[in-house]
Tab-separated table of C-alpha atoms in Angstrom:
chain	number	residue	atom	x	y	z
X	1	UNK	CA	77.382	-22.108	-17.074
X	2	UNK	CA	76.025	-18.736	-17.111
X	3	UNK	CA	72.235	-19.025	-15.972
X	4	UNK	CA	72.943	-21.402	-13.284
X	5	UNK	CA	71.137	-20.789	-10.227
X	6	UNK	CA	73.321	-18.781	-7.161
X	7	UNK	CA	70.341	-17.103	-4.813
X	8	UNK	CA	67.757	-19.163	-3.796
X	9	UNK	CA	64.694	-17.457	-2.058
X	10	UNK	CA	62.643	-19.600	-0.360
X	11	UNK	CA	58.608	-18.486	1.634
X	12	UNK	CA	58.984	-19.007	4.683
X	13	UNK	CA	55.885	-21.377	4.150
X	14	UNK	CA	58.279	-23.762	3.190
X	15	UNK	CA	61.609	-23.142	4.068
X	16	UNK	CA	61.657	-25.853	6.750
X	17	UNK	CA	60.312	-28.697	4.672
X	18	UNK	CA	62.763	-27.296	1.719
X	19	UNK	CA	65.460	-26.598	3.114
X	20	UNK	CA	66.530	-30.710	4.251
X	21	UNK	CA	65.485	-32.088	1.708
X	22	UNK	CA	67.632	-29.519	-0.054
X	23	UNK	CA	70.585	-31.129	1.253
X	24	UNK	CA	69.977	-34.261	0.544
X	25	UNK	CA	69.979	-33.685	-3.002
X	26	UNK	CA	73.397	-31.703	-2.555
X	27	UNK	CA	74.885	-35.211	-1.561
X	28	UNK	CA	73.137	-36.984	-4.391
X	29	UNK	CA	75.626	-34.916	-6.759
X	30	UNK	CA	78.397	-36.443	-8.839
X	31	UNK	CA	81.863	-35.369	-8.640
X	32	UNK	CA	84.282	-35.706	-11.301
X	33	UNK	CA	84.824	-35.748	-14.728
X	34	UNK	CA	81.628	-34.036	-16.747
X	35	UNK	CA	82.757	-35.954	-19.692
X	36	UNK	CA	82.188	-39.266	-18.039
X	37	UNK	CA	78.971	-38.454	-16.570
X	38	UNK	CA	79.727	-36.279	-13.619
X	39	UNK	CA	77.424	-33.783	-12.879
X	40	UNK	CA	80.051	-30.853	-11.199
X	41	UNK	CA	83.226	-30.820	-12.972
X	42	UNK	CA	86.520	-28.771	-11.910
X	43	UNK	CA	86.675	-25.128	-11.385
X	44	UNK	CA	88.519	-23.541	-14.638
X	45	UNK	CA	91.940	-22.854	-12.089
X	46	UNK	CA	94.479	-22.417	-8.647
X	47	UNK	CA	92.896	-18.871	-8.994
X	48	UNK	CA	89.072	-19.649	-8.944
X	49	UNK	CA	89.789	-22.264	-5.677
X	50	UNK	CA	90.716	-19.336	-3.527
X	51	UNK	CA	88.167	-17.648	-4.760
X	52	UNK	CA	85.937	-20.445	-3.579
X	53	UNK	CA	87.582	-20.306	-0.459
X	54	UNK	CA	87.101	-16.818	-0.253
X	55	UNK	CA	83.335	-16.802	-0.808
X	56	UNK	CA	83.416	-19.953	2.033
X	57	UNK	CA	85.259	-17.692	4.004
X	58	UNK	CA	83.063	-14.374	4.093
X	59	UNK	CA	79.862	-16.400	4.047
X	60	UNK	CA	80.882	-17.898	7.922
X	61	UNK	CA	82.289	-14.597	8.702
X	62	UNK	CA	78.653	-12.900	7.358
X	63	UNK	CA	76.838	-15.071	9.780
X	64	UNK	CA	75.986	-17.798	6.545
X	65	UNK	CA	75.496	-21.291	7.903
X	66	UNK	CA	77.895	-24.173	5.668
X	67	UNK	CA	74.810	-26.884	5.548
X	68	UNK	CA	76.808	-28.808	2.429
X	69	UNK	CA	80.273	-28.793	0.758
X	70	UNK	CA	82.598	-25.699	1.510
X	71	UNK	CA	85.879	-27.194	1.123
X	72	UNK	CA	88.532	-28.267	-1.741
X	73	UNK	CA	88.211	-32.277	-3.091
X	74	UNK	CA	91.221	-34.119	-2.740
X	75	UNK	CA	92.023	-36.140	-6.184
X	76	UNK	CA	91.430	-39.337	-3.489
X	77	UNK	CA	87.938	-38.038	-3.153
X	78	UNK	CA	86.442	-37.590	-6.809
X	79	UNK	CA	88.363	-40.947	-8.141
X	80	UNK	CA	92.079	-39.517	-8.577
X	81	UNK	CA	91.523	-37.121	-11.035
X	82	UNK	CA	94.071	-34.527	-11.071
X	83	UNK	CA	92.084	-30.600	-11.023
X	84	UNK	CA	90.980	-27.866	-9.186
X	85	UNK	CA	87.795	-29.517	-8.101
X	86	UNK	CA	85.681	-28.675	-4.945
X	87	UNK	CA	82.709	-29.498	-3.252
X	88	UNK	CA	79.159	-28.079	-4.321
X	89	UNK	CA	78.400	-25.635	-1.810
X	90	UNK	CA	74.682	-24.673	-0.104
X	91	UNK	CA	75.260	-21.986	2.048
X	92	UNK	CA	72.247	-20.988	4.605
X	93	UNK	CA	72.149	-16.568	4.224
X	94	UNK	CA	70.026	-13.651	5.591
X	95	UNK	CA	68.347	-12.319	2.784
X	96	UNK	CA	69.827	-9.673	1.052
X	97	UNK	CA	73.649	-10.652	2.748
X	98	UNK	CA	76.234	-7.980	0.798
X	99	UNK	CA	77.797	-11.460	0.375
X	100	UNK	CA	75.882	-13.522	-1.892
X	101	UNK	CA	75.684	-10.511	-4.425
X	102	UNK	CA	79.337	-10.953	-5.776
X	103	UNK	CA	79.085	-13.511	-8.823
X	104	UNK	CA	81.844	-15.728	-7.657
X	105	UNK	CA	81.437	-18.220	-10.812
X	106	UNK	CA	81.731	-21.007	-8.464
X	107	UNK	CA	79.124	-23.780	-7.121
X	108	UNK	CA	77.837	-21.896	-4.228
X	109	UNK	CA	73.974	-21.243	-3.622
X	110	UNK	CA	73.008	-19.366	-1.142
X	111	UNK	CA	69.186	-19.758	0.326
X	112	UNK	CA	67.457	-17.117	2.055
X	113	UNK	CA	64.182	-16.806	3.724
X	114	UNK	CA	61.423	-14.219	2.426
X	115	UNK	CA	57.990	-13.362	3.494
X	116	UNK	CA	56.832	-11.199	1.068
X	117	UNK	CA	57.306	-10.859	-2.586
X	118	UNK	CA	57.837	-8.217	-2.311
X	119	UNK	CA	60.821	-8.477	-0.077
X	120	UNK	CA	62.178	-10.679	-2.235
X	121	UNK	CA	62.025	-8.951	-5.588
X	122	UNK	CA	63.986	-6.015	-4.034
X	123	UNK	CA	66.506	-8.421	-2.629
X	124	UNK	CA	66.767	-10.184	-6.951
X	125	UNK	CA	66.647	-6.691	-7.949
X	126	UNK	CA	69.947	-5.606	-5.530
X	127	UNK	CA	72.866	-7.123	-7.268
X	128	UNK	CA	74.388	-5.225	-10.180
X	129	UNK	CA	74.232	-8.420	-12.147
X	130	UNK	CA	70.736	-8.982	-13.739
X	131	UNK	CA	70.972	-12.115	-16.132
X	132	UNK	CA	68.068	-13.765	-15.645
X	133	UNK	CA	65.273	-15.448	-12.839
X	134	UNK	CA	62.614	-17.017	-12.135
X	135	UNK	CA	59.475	-17.537	-10.071
X	136	UNK	CA	57.662	-20.895	-9.133
X	137	UNK	CA	54.655	-19.676	-7.549
X	138	UNK	CA	50.630	-20.976	-8.717
X	139	UNK	CA	49.737	-18.104	-7.413
X	140	UNK	CA	48.950	-15.895	-11.137
X	141	UNK	CA	49.423	-12.382	-9.564
X	142	UNK	CA	52.337	-13.473	-8.098
X	143	UNK	CA	53.399	-14.229	-11.909
X	144	UNK	CA	52.373	-10.903	-13.017
X	145	UNK	CA	53.833	-8.691	-10.541
X	146	UNK	CA	57.056	-10.507	-11.576
X	147	UNK	CA	57.599	-10.320	-14.960
X	148	UNK	CA	55.783	-6.734	-15.126
X	149	UNK	CA	57.426	-3.018	-14.309
X	150	UNK	CA	58.185	-3.813	-10.637
X	151	UNK	CA	59.282	-7.150	-10.742
X	152	UNK	CA	62.348	-8.551	-11.669
X	153	UNK	CA	64.935	-6.347	-13.736
X	154	UNK	CA	66.709	-9.426	-15.393
X	155	UNK	CA	66.869	-9.707	-18.833
X	156	UNK	CA	64.923	-13.068	-19.418
X	157	UNK	CA	62.414	-13.069	-16.560
X	158	UNK	CA	61.198	-16.626	-16.480
X	159	UNK	CA	57.886	-18.360	-14.347
X	160	UNK	CA	58.122	-21.601	-13.131
X	161	UNK	CA	60.998	-23.196	-14.934
X	162	UNK	CA	64.219	-22.676	-14.056
X	163	UNK	CA	67.035	-19.980	-14.269
X	164	UNK	CA	68.856	-21.902	-16.852
X	165	UNK	CA	65.278	-23.163	-19.025
X	166	UNK	CA	64.601	-20.211	-21.263
X	167	UNK	CA	62.254	-20.542	-24.422
X	168	UNK	CA	64.249	-20.964	-27.478
X	169	UNK	CA	63.090	-18.869	-29.704
X	170	UNK	CA	63.041	-15.922	-27.138
X	171	UNK	CA	66.348	-13.008	-26.599
X	172	UNK	CA	68.915	-14.368	-24.767
X	173	UNK	CA	70.520	-11.303	-23.236
X	174	UNK	CA	71.003	-9.247	-19.569
X	175	UNK	CA	70.629	-5.837	-18.171
X	176	UNK	CA	72.916	-4.216	-15.961
X	177	UNK	CA	76.766	-5.572	-15.681
X	178	UNK	CA	75.475	-8.604	-17.648
X	179	UNK	CA	75.121	-6.229	-20.692
X	180	UNK	CA	72.124	-4.941	-22.692
X	181	UNK	CA	72.915	-6.610	-25.765
X	182	UNK	CA	70.790	-9.474	-27.309
X	183	UNK	CA	70.949	-12.387	-29.383
X	184	UNK	CA	69.008	-15.700	-30.635
X	185	UNK	CA	65.011	-15.740	-30.847
X	186	UNK	CA	62.914	-12.650	-33.330
X	187	UNK	CA	66.587	-10.163	-32.152
X	188	UNK	CA	69.153	-12.468	-34.350
X	189	UNK	CA	67.587	-10.946	-37.773
X	190	UNK	CA	67.714	-7.404	-36.296
X	191	UNK	CA	71.906	-7.753	-36.359
X	192	UNK	CA	71.925	-7.712	-40.253
X	193	UNK	CA	69.376	-5.191	-41.577
X	194	UNK	CA	69.657	-1.753	-41.626
X	195	UNK	CA	66.110	-0.052	-40.346
X	196	UNK	CA	64.409	3.041	-42.270
X	197	UNK	CA	60.564	4.360	-41.534
X	198	UNK	CA	59.310	5.162	-45.392
X	199	UNK	CA	55.949	7.453	-45.709
X	200	UNK	CA	54.256	6.918	-49.145
X	201	UNK	CA	52.404	9.331	-50.664
X	202	UNK	CA	49.770	7.989	-52.765
X	203	UNK	CA	47.241	11.563	-53.114
X	204	UNK	CA	47.574	14.526	-55.628
X	205	UNK	CA	48.514	16.925	-52.051
X	206	UNK	CA	51.387	17.585	-50.259
X	207	UNK	CA	51.079	16.305	-46.367
X	208	UNK	CA	51.730	18.997	-44.220
X	209	UNK	CA	54.857	18.991	-41.984
X	210	UNK	CA	53.916	18.436	-38.092
X	211	UNK	CA	50.659	20.411	-39.337
X	212	UNK	CA	52.309	23.898	-40.763
X	213	UNK	CA	50.488	25.249	-43.384
X	214	UNK	CA	53.885	26.762	-46.083
X	215	UNK	CA	51.342	28.418	-48.977
X	216	UNK	CA	51.079	31.714	-47.488
């Protein structure tokens, strides 16, 4: 889906503990027909497979380390199903690596280590896309920094929920290359109205326009 996570930035204090657990979770991802209950289905075309393979090759050439996946899957690896199947891929990458900034629309997750929230926010915002972002924290100061004017520049800015989760009553939409429109939430009805600013004078004197006296 459009809000699926592409870049995971993990604080250095928990990085070494999280990384093997994340890699183990990737081993449990079921691949096949989503209508049959599989979590990960095929990509939509042969061109998408080539995009996936190019992304993996570019990451490795740029110093990335493939922790899981990284290859196209033959039919016998997915129960004999025909289709453009690739392995869900986990790549360890330096924070802010150029190849992590491109949206390929393939199942690749780049995981990077960060030291301070400032550098994580800088990396988060240093891309052309700006749809959805999320911060997981127990620090209320970090939360306010994340959602504030110097925080994430995405159209959806979450705290302690994934990037693919959002309040159903909130407006949905992105910023930058992801677009500037909004749908759902309180913005829905605004698409069907013409707004006017109305002033009604109940007095006997004509109010002065911008404070200017025209009676002279």
